[in-house]
Amino acid sequence: MPLLEVKNLQMDYTSPEGELVRVLDIHHFAMEAGCQIALRGSSGSGKTSFLNVIAGLLTPSRGMVLLNETNLTALSGAERDRVRAAQLGMVHQNFNLLQGYTCLENVLMGMTFSHQVDRQAAARLLQRVGLRDRLDFFPRQLSAGQQQRVAIARALAARPKLVLADEPTGSLDELNSKLAVELLREVCLEEKAGLLLVSHDAAVLAPFAPYIDFRELNRATPSVHGGAP
Amino acid sequence: MTLLQIVARSLRQHLISTLICAFSIALAGGLLLTVWVTQQQTKRAFTGLDGGYDAVLGARGSKLQLVLNAVFHLEESPGNLKVNDWQEIQKHPAVARAIPLAMGDSFQGQRIIGTSLGYFEATQSAGGRMLRPTANGRLFDPTAREAVVGSLAARKLGLIPGSIIHPMHGLGREGQEHEEEYVVVGVLEPSNTPADRVIWIPLEGIQLMGGHSAEAEHELSAVLVRLKADSPTAGFLLDRQYNREGTKLTWAWPIGRVMAQLFDKVGWFDLVLRLVAWLVVLVSIASITAGIYNSMEQRRRDVAILRMLGAGRGFIFTSVTLEASAIAALGMVGAFAFYGVVLTVIRTVLQREVGIALEVWTLQSIFIWAPATMLALAALAGMLPAWNACRVDVARTLSSTS
């Protein structure tokens, strides 16, 4: 049984001009537990929407998303929140760290909503991503590469089944991009979490070869209006 | 991280806004507490502080003026009554005590009142005790030129047993000085009543003071009357006798009701004060809504991140409303400090000028309901931004920052 399975997924939204735009039209997508998959997609291809639907942050117009055999699209908002807290981790291009919280607190926050707060485990994770001496630093005191490492540690804090990474290297230079992707892959492997990464950057996608071209997966062509609803 | 830790962190993150809102709550809450307690306690003091007497008998005139003059030692005397009138009411079968008062002189702005020794036996302090001199003093000898001084008057004028006072005619500071001099033989223990502001001398001292008219020897300013407990209708009967059937005297009874009528007359003023206090409260509560709303741009991103991490809408709603209540709680701590300072000043002024003592920190119902109301109103005010926070488009907000 796959960890993630997407069936007949369609997502429409109404543009500011009143036009109905289809963002996603995915017949079938599946990935096994612990598997690492990369999707290649250009800006506006709908890949961010795809990840947000999997995360339960967007509701599709049709179809289903099965995570660990649970149909997320059939759940209430509160139930989806609980699934997201316990089974999913997310990494974004601009890290999305809480600026008023230290590195350690950001990671602890990743554990808070799955009710498994463990300060030592959070510190271990930060140590694992090379930030042992930065536990009490605030995000603004860190370099971009370091911030992304905090985001990676936070995404894995609740021991999720699946980590969704949306252009995780978009704000990093070439060297840090490489390091961040390597780290993300290693830590996901160690924590036995699946990794679904989307990027437009061939260098980022290279280690995942063969990767999936999102245009082949998504039959919708939403780029006219910039993709994300 | 617990909900409370997250709320505390948010308060710290928006420290300036938090402090401004809390300060506005502190002023509003402090104003509410001050207005309420001052109004309640002054009313209670003026309507309940009768010194243990039921009525005042005096010259024909205003009952209120008579009570203010004889009991609270404010205002001018409305006129004099004859010693015979005192003797007559003393003999009334329903009267337990009738204490004569003679006024019209002062010493350095403090009233001098002539009375009998019975005054000190019959008059009760705010705590229900008798008026007594401190250990190093005694009450005056009614046949000698001796004085007993109220505690506030003694402190203000620096009078101690052995001090000499020269009565002046009239109640101002610039009257004509009498030739007689009186020796202070005792200072009364603080009674928290207007008696603390007065210098007491024997009744005859005022009546026979040099420079007073010849009639003064046979006149009094007022008589304080205590009725017998077993004469429930005596007050009514004497009211009819003096106020309706008589034409030369006024029977002010019961003292508390006379004073209550004063408060009833100025009741609209209390109402206005309370309304103003509540308006200020509402404005300060609105400042919480505005404060949280103004920081919503920054919060929107944090809310989206929390939602991404699994926080439910209920959690977000609760955290924002709790934050609003926490600001109110912080403000109410300041409100009590504000209240404490302002009421202490009011207490000092009232005690000095009127002789009544407000109880600043005695537990009162407003100490419970005012903070509770503030917290509830703040939570209510926080619901609007909380609702807004719940409606943050998480996917769009996260995408816009990534």
mmCIF file with all atom_site columns, N, CA, C and O in Angstrom, chain A residues 90-114:
data_model
loop_
_atom_site.group_PDB
_atom_site.id
_atom_site.type_symbol
_atom_site.label_atom_id
_atom_site.label_alt_id
_atom_site.label_comp_id
_atom_site.label_asym_id
_atom_site.label_entity_id
_atom_site.label_seq_id
_atom_site.pdbx_PDB_ins_code
_atom_site.Cartn_x
_atom_site.Cartn_y
_atom_site.Cartn_z
_atom_site.occupancy
_atom_site.B_iso_or_equiv
_atom_site.pdbx_formal_charge
_atom_site.auth_seq_id
_atom_site.auth_comp_id
_atom_site.auth_asym_id
_atom_site.auth_atom_id
_atom_site.pdbx_PDB_model_num
ATOM 1   N N  . MET A 1 90  ? 6.836  20.263 6.174  1.00 0.00 ? 90  MET A N  1
ATOM 2   C CA . MET A 1 90  ? 6.929  21.098 4.967  1.00 0.00 ? 90  MET A CA 1
ATOM 3   C C  . MET A 1 90  ? 8.177  21.973 5.012  1.00 0.00 ? 90  MET A C  1
ATOM 4   O O  . MET A 1 90  ? 8.543  22.515 6.064  1.00 0.00 ? 90  MET A O  1
ATOM 5   N N  . VAL A 1 91  ? 8.813  22.104 3.860  1.00 0.00 ? 91  VAL A N  1
ATOM 6   C CA . VAL A 1 91  ? 9.969  22.999 3.727  1.00 0.00 ? 91  VAL A CA 1
ATOM 7   C C  . VAL A 1 91  ? 9.687  23.914 2.548  1.00 0.00 ? 91  VAL A C  1
ATOM 8   O O  . VAL A 1 91  ? 9.270  23.442 1.484  1.00 0.00 ? 91  VAL A O  1
ATOM 9   N N  . HIS A 1 92  ? 9.876  25.218 2.765  1.00 0.00 ? 92  HIS A N  1
ATOM 10  C CA . HIS A 1 92  ? 9.579  26.178 1.707  1.00 0.00 ? 92  HIS A CA 1
ATOM 11  C C  . HIS A 1 92  ? 10.835 26.914 1.253  1.00 0.00 ? 92  HIS A C  1
ATOM 12  O O  . HIS A 1 92  ? 11.875 26.892 1.929  1.00 0.00 ? 92  HIS A O  1
ATOM 13  N N  . GLN A 1 93  ? 10.663 27.596 0.140  1.00 0.00 ? 93  GLN A N  1
ATOM 14  C CA . GLN A 1 93  ? 11.774 28.353 -0.443 1.00 0.00 ? 93  GLN A CA 1
ATOM 15  C C  . GLN A 1 93  ? 12.324 29.399 0.534  1.00 0.00 ? 93  GLN A C  1
ATOM 16  O O  . GLN A 1 93  ? 13.528 29.532 0.713  1.00 0.00 ? 93  GLN A O  1
ATOM 17  N N  . ASN A 1 94  ? 11.407 30.125 1.173  1.00 0.00 ? 94  ASN A N  1
ATOM 18  C CA . ASN A 1 94  ? 11.855 31.186 2.084  1.00 0.00 ? 94  ASN A CA 1
ATOM 19  C C  . ASN A 1 94  ? 11.750 30.757 3.536  1.00 0.00 ? 94  ASN A C  1
ATOM 20  O O  . ASN A 1 94  ? 11.578 31.575 4.418  1.00 0.00 ? 94  ASN A O  1
ATOM 21  N N  . PHE A 1 95  ? 11.824 29.517 3.761  1.00 0.00 ? 95  PHE A N  1
ATOM 22  C CA . PHE A 1 95  ? 11.989 28.879 5.081  1.00 0.00 ? 95  PHE A CA 1
ATOM 23  C C  . PHE A 1 95  ? 10.754 28.959 5.974  1.00 0.00 ? 95  PHE A C  1
ATOM 24  O O  . PHE A 1 95  ? 10.486 28.052 6.738  1.00 0.00 ? 95  PHE A O  1
ATOM 25  N N  . ASN A 1 96  ? 10.032 30.065 5.915  1.00 0.00 ? 96  ASN A N  1
ATOM 26  C CA . ASN A 1 96  ? 8.838  30.240 6.752  1.00 0.00 ? 96  ASN A CA 1
ATOM 27  C C  . ASN A 1 96  ? 9.112  29.906 8.213  1.00 0.00 ? 96  ASN A C  1
ATOM 28  O O  . ASN A 1 96  ? 8.376  29.145 8.851  1.00 0.00 ? 96  ASN A O  1
ATOM 29  N N  . LEU A 1 97  ? 10.150 30.503 8.748  1.00 0.00 ? 97  LEU A N  1
ATOM 30  C CA . LEU A 1 97  ? 10.442 30.330 10.175 1.00 0.00 ? 97  LEU A CA 1
ATOM 31  C C  . LEU A 1 97  ? 9.712  31.414 10.960 1.00 0.00 ? 97  LEU A C  1
ATOM 32  O O  . LEU A 1 97  ? 9.479  32.509 10.438 1.00 0.00 ? 97  LEU A O  1
ATOM 33  N N  . LEU A 1 98  ? 9.381  31.094 12.185 1.00 0.00 ? 98  LEU A N  1
ATOM 34  C CA . LEU A 1 98  ? 8.749  32.102 13.059 1.00 0.00 ? 98  LEU A CA 1
ATOM 35  C C  . LEU A 1 98  ? 9.854  33.020 13.587 1.00 0.00 ? 98  LEU A C  1
ATOM 36  O O  . LEU A 1 98  ? 10.750 32.564 14.313 1.00 0.00 ? 98  LEU A O  1
ATOM 37  N N  . GLN A 1 99  ? 9.782  34.280 13.208 1.00 0.00 ? 99  GLN A N  1
ATOM 38  C CA . GLN A 1 99  ? 10.885 35.197 13.496 1.00 0.00 ? 99  GLN A CA 1
ATOM 39  C C  . GLN A 1 99  ? 11.049 35.508 14.982 1.00 0.00 ? 99  GLN A C  1
ATOM 40  O O  . GLN A 1 99  ? 12.135 35.842 15.424 1.00 0.00 ? 99  GLN A O  1
ATOM 41  N N  . GLY A 1 100 ? 9.973  35.381 15.721 1.00 0.00 ? 100 GLY A N  1
ATOM 42  C CA . GLY A 1 100 ? 10.056 35.714 17.148 1.00 0.00 ? 100 GLY A CA 1
ATOM 43  C C  . GLY A 1 100 ? 10.509 34.547 18.006 1.00 0.00 ? 100 GLY A C  1
ATOM 44  O O  . GLY A 1 100 ? 10.519 34.645 19.232 1.00 0.00 ? 100 GLY A O  1
ATOM 45  N N  . TYR A 1 101 ? 10.841 33.437 17.378 1.00 0.00 ? 101 TYR A N  1
ATOM 46  C CA . TYR A 1 101 ? 11.218 32.229 18.121 1.00 0.00 ? 101 TYR A CA 1
ATOM 47  C C  . TYR A 1 101 ? 12.656 31.834 17.764 1.00 0.00 ? 101 TYR A C  1
ATOM 48  O O  . TYR A 1 101 ? 13.104 32.035 16.631 1.00 0.00 ? 101 TYR A O  1
ATOM 49  N N  . THR A 1 102 ? 13.349 31.259 18.726 1.00 0.00 ? 102 THR A N  1
ATOM 50  C CA . THR A 1 102 ? 14.718 30.803 18.468 1.00 0.00 ? 102 THR A CA 1
ATOM 51  C C  . THR A 1 102 ? 14.680 29.567 17.581 1.00 0.00 ? 102 THR A C  1
ATOM 52  O O  . THR A 1 102 ? 13.604 28.988 17.330 1.00 0.00 ? 102 THR A O  1
ATOM 53  N N  . CYS A 1 103 ? 15.872 29.136 17.143 1.00 0.00 ? 103 CYS A N  1
ATOM 54  C CA . CYS A 1 103 ? 15.959 27.923 16.313 1.00 0.00 ? 103 CYS A CA 1
ATOM 55  C C  . CYS A 1 103 ? 15.316 26.748 17.052 1.00 0.00 ? 103 CYS A C  1
ATOM 56  O O  . CYS A 1 103 ? 14.502 26.006 16.488 1.00 0.00 ? 103 CYS A O  1
ATOM 57  N N  . LEU A 1 104 ? 15.709 26.593 18.318 1.00 0.00 ? 104 LEU A N  1
ATOM 58  C CA . LEU A 1 104 ? 15.184 25.467 19.098 1.00 0.00 ? 104 LEU A CA 1
ATOM 59  C C  . LEU A 1 104 ? 13.661 25.566 19.219 1.00 0.00 ? 104 LEU A C  1
ATOM 60  O O  . LEU A 1 104 ? 12.950 24.568 19.055 1.00 0.00 ? 104 LEU A O  1
ATOM 61  N N  . GLU A 1 105 ? 13.171 26.767 19.467 1.00 0.00 ? 105 GLU A N  1
ATOM 62  C CA . GLU A 1 105 ? 11.712 26.937 19.621 1.00 0.00 ? 105 GLU A CA 1
ATOM 63  C C  . GLU A 1 105 ? 10.987 26.695 18.298 1.00 0.00 ? 105 GLU A C  1
ATOM 64  O O  . GLU A 1 105 ? 9.873  26.170 18.287 1.00 0.00 ? 105 GLU A O  1
ATOM 65  N N  . ASN A 1 106 ? 11.613 27.071 17.187 1.00 0.00 ? 106 ASN A N  1
ATOM 66  C CA . ASN A 1 106 ? 10.996 26.787 15.889 1.00 0.00 ? 106 ASN A CA 1
ATOM 67  C C  . ASN A 1 106 ? 10.842 25.286 15.695 1.00 0.00 ? 106 ASN A C  1
ATOM 68  O O  . ASN A 1 106 ? 9.806  24.821 15.218 1.00 0.00 ? 106 ASN A O  1
ATOM 69  N N  . VAL A 1 107 ? 11.876 24.551 16.091 1.00 0.00 ? 107 VAL A N  1
ATOM 70  C CA . VAL A 1 107 ? 11.797 23.092 15.946 1.00 0.00 ? 107 VAL A CA 1
ATOM 71  C C  . VAL A 1 107 ? 10.768 22.517 16.932 1.00 0.00 ? 107 VAL A C  1
ATOM 72  O O  . VAL A 1 107 ? 9.973  21.642 16.582 1.00 0.00 ? 107 VAL A O  1
ATOM 73  N N  . LEU A 1 108 ? 10.778 23.057 18.140 1.00 0.00 ? 108 LEU A N  1
ATOM 74  C CA . LEU A 1 108 ? 9.778  22.613 19.132 1.00 0.00 ? 108 LEU A CA 1
ATOM 75  C C  . LEU A 1 108 ? 8.362  22.878 18.631 1.00 0.00 ? 108 LEU A C  1
ATOM 76  O O  . LEU A 1 108 ? 7.439  22.100 18.867 1.00 0.00 ? 108 LEU A O  1
ATOM 77  N N  . MET A 1 109 ? 8.223  23.993 17.926 1.00 0.00 ? 109 MET A N  1
ATOM 78  C CA . MET A 1 109 ? 6.906  24.331 17.392 1.00 0.00 ? 109 MET A CA 1
ATOM 79  C C  . MET A 1 109 ? 6.455  23.285 16.376 1.00 0.00 ? 109 MET A C  1
ATOM 80  O O  . MET A 1 109 ? 5.258  23.018 16.230 1.00 0.00 ? 109 MET A O  1
ATOM 81  N N  . GLY A 1 110 ? 7.426  22.693 15.697 1.00 0.00 ? 110 GLY A N  1
ATOM 82  C CA . GLY A 1 110 ? 7.094  21.620 14.754 1.00 0.00 ? 110 GLY A CA 1
ATOM 83  C C  . GLY A 1 110 ? 6.560  20.392 15.458 1.00 0.00 ? 110 GLY A C  1
ATOM 84  O O  . GLY A 1 110 ? 5.944  19.517 14.829 1.00 0.00 ? 110 GLY A O  1
ATOM 85  N N  . MET A 1 111 ? 6.817  20.282 16.752 1.00 0.00 ? 111 MET A N  1
ATOM 86  C CA . MET A 1 111 ? 6.340  19.127 17.526 1.00 0.00 ? 111 MET A CA 1
ATOM 87  C C  . MET A 1 111 ? 5.051  19.438 18.276 1.00 0.00 ? 111 MET A C  1
ATOM 88  O O  . MET A 1 111 ? 4.333  18.527 18.678 1.00 0.00 ? 111 MET A O  1
ATOM 89  N N  . THR A 1 112 ? 4.809  20.732 18.495 1.00 0.00 ? 112 THR A N  1
ATOM 90  C CA . THR A 1 112 ? 3.743  21.157 19.414 1.00 0.00 ? 112 THR A CA 1
ATOM 91  C C  . THR A 1 112 ? 2.377  20.587 19.054 1.00 0.00 ? 112 THR A C  1
ATOM 92  O O  . THR A 1 112 ? 1.660  20.076 19.923 1.00 0.00 ? 112 THR A O  1
ATOM 93  N N  . PHE A 1 113 ? 2.028  20.650 17.793 1.00 0.00 ? 113 PHE A N  1
ATOM 94  C CA . PHE A 1 113 ? 0.638  20.316 17.438 1.00 0.00 ? 113 PHE A CA 1
ATOM 95  C C  . PHE A 1 113 ? 0.412  18.821 17.250 1.00 0.00 ? 113 PHE A C  1
ATOM 96  O O  . PHE A 1 113 ? -0.717 18.385 17.025 1.00 0.00 ? 113 PHE A O  1
ATOM 97  N N  . SER A 1 114 ? 1.500  18.049 17.332 1.00 0.00 ? 114 SER A N  1
ATOM 98  C CA . SER A 1 114 ? 1.318  16.586 17.343 1.00 0.00 ? 114 SER A CA 1
ATOM 99  C C  . SER A 1 114 ? 1.516  16.066 18.765 1.00 0.00 ? 114 SER A C  1
ATOM 100 O O  . SER A 1 114 ? 1.567  14.859 18.997 1.00 0.00 ? 114 SER A O  1
#
